[in-house]
Tab-separated table of C-alpha atoms in Angstrom:
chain	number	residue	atom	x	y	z
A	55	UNK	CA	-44.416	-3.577	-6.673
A	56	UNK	CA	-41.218	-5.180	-5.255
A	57	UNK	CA	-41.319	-6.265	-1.956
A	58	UNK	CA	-37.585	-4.536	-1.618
A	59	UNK	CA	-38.069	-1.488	-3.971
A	60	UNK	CA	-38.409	1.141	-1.170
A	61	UNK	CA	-35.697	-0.624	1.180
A	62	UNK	CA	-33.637	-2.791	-0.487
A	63	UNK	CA	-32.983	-4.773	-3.326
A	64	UNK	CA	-34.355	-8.384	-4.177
A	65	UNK	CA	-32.366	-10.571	-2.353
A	66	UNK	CA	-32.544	-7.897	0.785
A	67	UNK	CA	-28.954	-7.039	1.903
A	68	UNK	CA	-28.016	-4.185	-0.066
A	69	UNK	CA	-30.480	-1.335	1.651
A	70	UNK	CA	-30.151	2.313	0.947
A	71	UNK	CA	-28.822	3.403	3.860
A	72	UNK	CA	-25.679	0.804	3.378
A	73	UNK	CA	-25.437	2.310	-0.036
A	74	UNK	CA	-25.276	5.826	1.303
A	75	UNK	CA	-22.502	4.958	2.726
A	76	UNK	CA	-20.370	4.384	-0.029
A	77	UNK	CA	-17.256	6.607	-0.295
A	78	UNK	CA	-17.421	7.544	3.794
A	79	UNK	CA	-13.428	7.789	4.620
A	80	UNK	CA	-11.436	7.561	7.763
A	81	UNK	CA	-8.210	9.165	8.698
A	82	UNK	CA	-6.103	7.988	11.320
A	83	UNK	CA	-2.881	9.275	11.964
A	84	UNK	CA	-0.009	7.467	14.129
A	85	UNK	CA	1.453	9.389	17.086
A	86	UNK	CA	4.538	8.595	16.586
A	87	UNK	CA	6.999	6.677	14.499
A	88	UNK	CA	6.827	3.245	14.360
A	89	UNK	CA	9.700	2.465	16.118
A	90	UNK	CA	12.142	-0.751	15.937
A	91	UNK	CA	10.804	-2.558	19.133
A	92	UNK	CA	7.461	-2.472	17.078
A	93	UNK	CA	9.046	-3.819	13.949
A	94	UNK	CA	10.970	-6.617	16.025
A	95	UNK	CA	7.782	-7.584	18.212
A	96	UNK	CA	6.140	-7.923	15.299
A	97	UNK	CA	8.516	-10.145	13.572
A	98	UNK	CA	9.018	-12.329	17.083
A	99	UNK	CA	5.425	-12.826	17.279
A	100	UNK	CA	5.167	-14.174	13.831
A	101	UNK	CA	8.362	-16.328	14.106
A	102	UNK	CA	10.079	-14.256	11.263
A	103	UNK	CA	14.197	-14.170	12.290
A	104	UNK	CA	14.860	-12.156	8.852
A	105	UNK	CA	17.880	-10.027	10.609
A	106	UNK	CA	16.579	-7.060	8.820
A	107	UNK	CA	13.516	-6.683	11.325
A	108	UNK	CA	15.142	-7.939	14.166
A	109	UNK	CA	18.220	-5.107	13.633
A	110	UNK	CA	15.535	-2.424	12.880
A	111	UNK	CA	16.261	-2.154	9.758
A	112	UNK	CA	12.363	-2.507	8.532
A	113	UNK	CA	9.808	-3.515	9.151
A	114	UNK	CA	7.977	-6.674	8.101
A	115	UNK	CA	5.902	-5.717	5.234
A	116	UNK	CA	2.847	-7.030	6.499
A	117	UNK	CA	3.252	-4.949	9.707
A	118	UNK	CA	1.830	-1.974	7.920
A	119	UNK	CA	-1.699	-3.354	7.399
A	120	UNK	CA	-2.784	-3.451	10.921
A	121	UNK	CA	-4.145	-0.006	12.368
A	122	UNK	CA	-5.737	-0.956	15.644
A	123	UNK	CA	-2.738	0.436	17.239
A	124	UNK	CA	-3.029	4.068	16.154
A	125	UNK	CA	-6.971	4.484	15.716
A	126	UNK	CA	-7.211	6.096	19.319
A	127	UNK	CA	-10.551	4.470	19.051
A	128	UNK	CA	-12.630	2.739	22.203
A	129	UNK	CA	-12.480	-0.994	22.732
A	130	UNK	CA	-15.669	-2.947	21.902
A	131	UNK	CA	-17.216	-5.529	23.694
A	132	UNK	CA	-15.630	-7.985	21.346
A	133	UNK	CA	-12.155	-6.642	22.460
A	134	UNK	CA	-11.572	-4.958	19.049
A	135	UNK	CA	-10.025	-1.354	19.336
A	136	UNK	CA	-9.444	-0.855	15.206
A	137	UNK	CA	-11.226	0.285	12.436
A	138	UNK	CA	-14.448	-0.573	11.495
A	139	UNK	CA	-17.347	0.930	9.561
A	140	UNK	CA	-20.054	-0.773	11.482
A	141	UNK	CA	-22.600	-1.425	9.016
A	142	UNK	CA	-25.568	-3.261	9.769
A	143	UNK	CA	-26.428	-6.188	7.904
A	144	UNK	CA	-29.041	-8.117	9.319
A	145	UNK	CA	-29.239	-11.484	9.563
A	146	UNK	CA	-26.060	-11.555	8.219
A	147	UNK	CA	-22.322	-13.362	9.490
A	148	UNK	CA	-19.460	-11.664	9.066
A	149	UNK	CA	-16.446	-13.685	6.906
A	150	UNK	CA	-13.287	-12.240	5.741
A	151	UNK	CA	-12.612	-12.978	1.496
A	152	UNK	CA	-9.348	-11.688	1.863
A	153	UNK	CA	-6.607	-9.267	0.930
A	154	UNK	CA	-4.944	-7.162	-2.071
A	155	UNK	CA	-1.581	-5.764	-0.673
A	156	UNK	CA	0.373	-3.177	-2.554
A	157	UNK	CA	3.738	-1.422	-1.573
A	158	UNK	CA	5.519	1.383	-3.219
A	159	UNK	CA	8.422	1.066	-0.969
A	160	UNK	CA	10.102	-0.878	2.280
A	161	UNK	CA	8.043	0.176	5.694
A	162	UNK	CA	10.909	2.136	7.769
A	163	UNK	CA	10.996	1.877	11.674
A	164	UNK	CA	11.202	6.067	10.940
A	165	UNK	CA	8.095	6.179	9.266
A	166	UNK	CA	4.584	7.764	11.047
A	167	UNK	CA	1.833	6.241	9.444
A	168	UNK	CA	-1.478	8.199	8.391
A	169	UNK	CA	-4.059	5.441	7.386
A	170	UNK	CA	-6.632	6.923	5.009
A	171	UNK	CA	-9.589	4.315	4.828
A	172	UNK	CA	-12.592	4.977	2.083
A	173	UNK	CA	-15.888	2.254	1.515
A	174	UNK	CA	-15.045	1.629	-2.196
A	175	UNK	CA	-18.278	-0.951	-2.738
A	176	UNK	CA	-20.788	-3.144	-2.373
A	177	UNK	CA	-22.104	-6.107	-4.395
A	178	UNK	CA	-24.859	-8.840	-3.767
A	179	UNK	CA	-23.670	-11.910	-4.898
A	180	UNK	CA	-24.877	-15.839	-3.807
A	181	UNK	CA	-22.547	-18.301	-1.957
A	182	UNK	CA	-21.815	-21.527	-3.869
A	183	UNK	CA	-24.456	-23.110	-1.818
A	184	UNK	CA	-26.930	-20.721	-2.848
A	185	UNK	CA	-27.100	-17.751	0.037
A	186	UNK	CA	-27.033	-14.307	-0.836
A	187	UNK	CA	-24.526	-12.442	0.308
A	188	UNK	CA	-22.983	-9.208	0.721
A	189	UNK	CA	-19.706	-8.032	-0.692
A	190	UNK	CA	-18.327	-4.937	0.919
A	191	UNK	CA	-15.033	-3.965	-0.135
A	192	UNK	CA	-13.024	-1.047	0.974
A	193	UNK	CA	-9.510	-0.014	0.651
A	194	UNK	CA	-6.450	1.980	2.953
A	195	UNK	CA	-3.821	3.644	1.604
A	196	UNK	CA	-0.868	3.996	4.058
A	197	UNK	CA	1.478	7.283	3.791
A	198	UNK	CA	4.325	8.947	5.420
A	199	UNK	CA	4.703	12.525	7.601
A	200	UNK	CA	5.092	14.275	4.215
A	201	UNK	CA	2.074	11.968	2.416
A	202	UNK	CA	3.978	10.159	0.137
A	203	UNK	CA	2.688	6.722	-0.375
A	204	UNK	CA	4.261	3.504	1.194
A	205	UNK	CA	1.265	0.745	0.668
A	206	UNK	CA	-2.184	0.047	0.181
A	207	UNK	CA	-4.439	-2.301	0.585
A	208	UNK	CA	-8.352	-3.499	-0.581
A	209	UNK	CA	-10.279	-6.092	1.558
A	210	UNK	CA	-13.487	-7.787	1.248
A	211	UNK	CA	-15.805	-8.232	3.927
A	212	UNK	CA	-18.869	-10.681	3.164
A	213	UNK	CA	-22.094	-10.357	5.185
A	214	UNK	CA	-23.676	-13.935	4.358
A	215	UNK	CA	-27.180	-14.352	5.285
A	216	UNK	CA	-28.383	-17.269	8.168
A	217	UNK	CA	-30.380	-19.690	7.234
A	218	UNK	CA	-34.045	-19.562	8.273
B	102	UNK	CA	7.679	-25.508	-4.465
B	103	UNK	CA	8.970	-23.505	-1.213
B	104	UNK	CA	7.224	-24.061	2.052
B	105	UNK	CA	7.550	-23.297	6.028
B	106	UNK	CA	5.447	-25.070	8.062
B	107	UNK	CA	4.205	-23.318	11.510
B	108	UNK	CA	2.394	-24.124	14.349
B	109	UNK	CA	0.135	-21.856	16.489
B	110	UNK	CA	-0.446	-22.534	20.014
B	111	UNK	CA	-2.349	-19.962	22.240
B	112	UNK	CA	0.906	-18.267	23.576
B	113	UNK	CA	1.400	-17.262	19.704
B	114	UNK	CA	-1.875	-15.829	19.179
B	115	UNK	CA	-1.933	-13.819	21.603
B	116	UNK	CA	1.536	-12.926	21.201
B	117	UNK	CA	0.122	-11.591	17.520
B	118	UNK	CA	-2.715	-9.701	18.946
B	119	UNK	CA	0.037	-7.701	21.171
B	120	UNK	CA	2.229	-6.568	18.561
B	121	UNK	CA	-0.643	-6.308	16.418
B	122	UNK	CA	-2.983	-4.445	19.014
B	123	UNK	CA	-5.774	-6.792	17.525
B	124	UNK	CA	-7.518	-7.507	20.660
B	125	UNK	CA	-10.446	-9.262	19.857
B	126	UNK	CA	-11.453	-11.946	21.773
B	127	UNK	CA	-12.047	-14.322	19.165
B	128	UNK	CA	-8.313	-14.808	19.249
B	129	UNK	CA	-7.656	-16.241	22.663
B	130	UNK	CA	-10.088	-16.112	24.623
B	131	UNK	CA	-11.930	-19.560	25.133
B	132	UNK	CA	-15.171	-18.728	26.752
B	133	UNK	CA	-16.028	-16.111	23.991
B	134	UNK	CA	-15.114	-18.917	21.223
B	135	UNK	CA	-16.921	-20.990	22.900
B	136	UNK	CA	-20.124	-18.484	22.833
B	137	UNK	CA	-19.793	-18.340	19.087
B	138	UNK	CA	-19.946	-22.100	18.277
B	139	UNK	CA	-15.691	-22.651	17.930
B	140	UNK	CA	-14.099	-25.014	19.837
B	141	UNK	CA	-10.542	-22.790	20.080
B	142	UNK	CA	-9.734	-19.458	19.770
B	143	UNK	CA	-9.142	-18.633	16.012
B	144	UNK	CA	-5.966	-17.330	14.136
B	145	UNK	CA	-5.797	-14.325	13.161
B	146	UNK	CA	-5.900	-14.524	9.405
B	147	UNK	CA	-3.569	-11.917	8.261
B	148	UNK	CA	-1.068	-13.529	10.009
B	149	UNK	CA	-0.628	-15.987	6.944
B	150	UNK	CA	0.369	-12.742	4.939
B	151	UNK	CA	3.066	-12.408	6.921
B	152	UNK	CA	4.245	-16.619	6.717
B	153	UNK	CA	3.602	-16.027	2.654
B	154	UNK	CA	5.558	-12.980	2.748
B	155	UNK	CA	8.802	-14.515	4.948
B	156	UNK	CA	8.483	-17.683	2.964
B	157	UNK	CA	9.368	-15.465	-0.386
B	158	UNK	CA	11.830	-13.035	1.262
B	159	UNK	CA	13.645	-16.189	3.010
B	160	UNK	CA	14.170	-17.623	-0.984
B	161	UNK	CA	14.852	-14.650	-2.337
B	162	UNK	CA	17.102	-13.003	0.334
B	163	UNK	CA	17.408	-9.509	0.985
B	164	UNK	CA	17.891	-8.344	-2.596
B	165	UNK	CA	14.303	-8.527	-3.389
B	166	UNK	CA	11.359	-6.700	-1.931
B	167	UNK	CA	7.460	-7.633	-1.780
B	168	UNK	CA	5.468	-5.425	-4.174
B	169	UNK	CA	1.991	-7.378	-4.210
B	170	UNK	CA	0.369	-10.120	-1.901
B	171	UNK	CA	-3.071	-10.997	-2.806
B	172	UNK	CA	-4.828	-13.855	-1.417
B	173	UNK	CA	-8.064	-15.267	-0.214
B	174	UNK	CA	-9.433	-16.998	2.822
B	175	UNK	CA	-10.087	-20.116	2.824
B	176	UNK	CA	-11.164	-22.181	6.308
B	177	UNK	CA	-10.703	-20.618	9.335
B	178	UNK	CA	-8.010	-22.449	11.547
B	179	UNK	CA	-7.860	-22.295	15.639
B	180	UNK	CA	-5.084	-22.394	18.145
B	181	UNK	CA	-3.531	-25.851	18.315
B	182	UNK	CA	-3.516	-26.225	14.396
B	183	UNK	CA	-0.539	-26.548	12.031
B	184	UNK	CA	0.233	-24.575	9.159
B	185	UNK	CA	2.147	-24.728	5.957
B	186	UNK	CA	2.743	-21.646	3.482
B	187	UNK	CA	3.502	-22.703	-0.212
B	188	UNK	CA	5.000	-20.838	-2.864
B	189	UNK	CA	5.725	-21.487	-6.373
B	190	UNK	CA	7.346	-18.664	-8.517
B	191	UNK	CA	5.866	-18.598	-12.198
B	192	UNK	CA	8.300	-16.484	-12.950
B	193	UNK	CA	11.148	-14.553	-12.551
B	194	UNK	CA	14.120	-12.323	-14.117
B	195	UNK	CA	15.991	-9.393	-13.066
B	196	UNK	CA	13.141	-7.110	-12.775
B	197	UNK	CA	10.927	-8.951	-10.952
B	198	UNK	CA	9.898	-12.467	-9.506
B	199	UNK	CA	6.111	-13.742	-9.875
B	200	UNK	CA	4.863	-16.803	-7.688
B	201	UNK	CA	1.147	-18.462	-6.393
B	202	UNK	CA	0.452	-18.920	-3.306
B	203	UNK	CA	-1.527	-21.077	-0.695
B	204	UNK	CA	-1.498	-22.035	2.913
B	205	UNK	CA	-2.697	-25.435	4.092
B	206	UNK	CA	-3.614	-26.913	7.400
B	207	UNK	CA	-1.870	-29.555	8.053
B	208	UNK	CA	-2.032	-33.236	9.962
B	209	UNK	CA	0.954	-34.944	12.285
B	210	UNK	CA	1.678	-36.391	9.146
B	211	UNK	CA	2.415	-33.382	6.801
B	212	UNK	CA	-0.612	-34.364	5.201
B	213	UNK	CA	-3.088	-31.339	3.551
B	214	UNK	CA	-6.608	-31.604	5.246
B	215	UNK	CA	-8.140	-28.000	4.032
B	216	UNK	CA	-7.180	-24.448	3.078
B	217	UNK	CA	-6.495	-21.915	5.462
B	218	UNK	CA	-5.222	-19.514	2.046
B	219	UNK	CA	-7.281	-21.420	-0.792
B	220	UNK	CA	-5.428	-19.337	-3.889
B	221	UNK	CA	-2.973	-16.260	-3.551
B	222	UNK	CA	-0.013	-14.348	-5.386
B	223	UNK	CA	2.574	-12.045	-5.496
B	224	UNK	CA	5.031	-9.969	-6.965
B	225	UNK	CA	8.703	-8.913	-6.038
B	226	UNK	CA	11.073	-6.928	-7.345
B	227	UNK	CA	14.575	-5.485	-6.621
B	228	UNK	CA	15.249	-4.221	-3.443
């Protein structure tokens, strides 16, 4: 019998209890609108002098992708306040593979978000140097007060294992 | 090719994680960096979405509007470092403009010493 066939799968990260998991959502909803001190903030702590953020215009497209500030959730030890599925990988490191950003229209200093996050996968795969690893990726769409979409995005988050 | 060229010092950082409300440590605060093998706090990655996505609306001006950004992490890069975000549109006509993308870390000298972005692209069209 497989050393992993009750738990996990051969190389170990992908357990049953992670793959339960797939498809869990979470809803967050902004207070308020965004605002155009938020938009020009934003663009000031980037270095971006487009006039069109710094008159309020909109807001810098990227802008829209960060949720910490609406989660209402507690900070962590870490410092992190935003969203976060907490899986538990062990023996694993945490690296970020990157980003798919869609928009279906400008981000509008009038706009309140509602961030709608779902756990869309997970894949064991091995490093180039030969480690398995774990490929979670999950995605957020981003909507206005009368849920009509603005963006979207899908990320990957890779659990690679430690060496032993 | 079209480029800007950045540089992030601490004050920048954690300027980002304030209008970002991306407090974690990892970003500017030494001691924890230190805990976790880094020698500097590290920048916040999505932040090179943003320097791909002024470095495309700067060319294109005001006309134009991102539709897609994809890209993928390379190294990670810590306070202190210099940045430049490259773009090259593939192509482009009145419906929309295509280009690749990559950010590089940079030396005094303007020289590429890794990947911060190691491949990327995106997709614009009419505002």
């Amino acid at each position: 019998m497989n050393e992993f066939a009750d738990e996990s799968s051969a190389r170990g990260l992908l357990t049953l209890a992670l793959k339960a998991r797939l498809g869990e959502r979470a809803v967050y909803t902004a207070p308020e609108e965004i605002g155009r001190a938020t938009a020009r903030y934003f663009a000031t702590a980037v270095g971006d002098e487009n006039p069109l953020y710094h008159s309020g215009k909109i807001v810098p497209p990227t802008w829209i992708f960060e949720t910490c500030q609406y989660t209402g959730l507690p900070r962590e030890d870490d410092g992190y306040c935003g969203h976060s599925w907490h899986l538990d990988v062990p023996g694993t490191r945490l690296v970020r593979g990157g980003h798919r950003y869609r928009w279906t229209r400008d981000v509008r200093p009038d706009d309140v978000i509602t961030a709608t996050w779902e756990l869309l996968d997970m894949t064991e795969r091995t490093t180039r140097t030969g480690s398995p690893m774990l490929v979670v990726t999950s995605s957020c769409r981003y909507t206005d007060a009368d849920a009509a979409p603005i963006a979207e995005q899908t990320e990957d988050l890779i659990f690679v294992r430690l060496s032993r | 090719m079209i480029s800007l060229t950045r540089r992030f010092e601490l004050p920048d950082l954690i300027a980002y994680a304030g209008a970002t409300w991306d407090w974690h440590k990892l970003h500017y605060d030494p001691a924890y960096v230190a805990s976790v093998g880094l020698e500097a706090p590290v920048v916040d990655g999505q932040v090179f979405g943003a320097l791909l996505a002024e470095v495309l609306t700067d060319h294109l001006g005001p006309g134009w509007r991102l539709a897609a950004l994809d890209y993928r992490f390379g190294s990670l890069v810590l306070a202190g470092e210099t940045v430049r975000a490259e773009a090259t549109i593939t192509d482009q006509d009145a419906g929309h403009v295509r280009a690749d993308l990559r950010v590089v870390v940079i030396d005094d000298n303007g020289v590429a010493v890794r990947d911060a972005v190691s491949r990327g692209s995106a997709e614009l069209v009419p505002r």
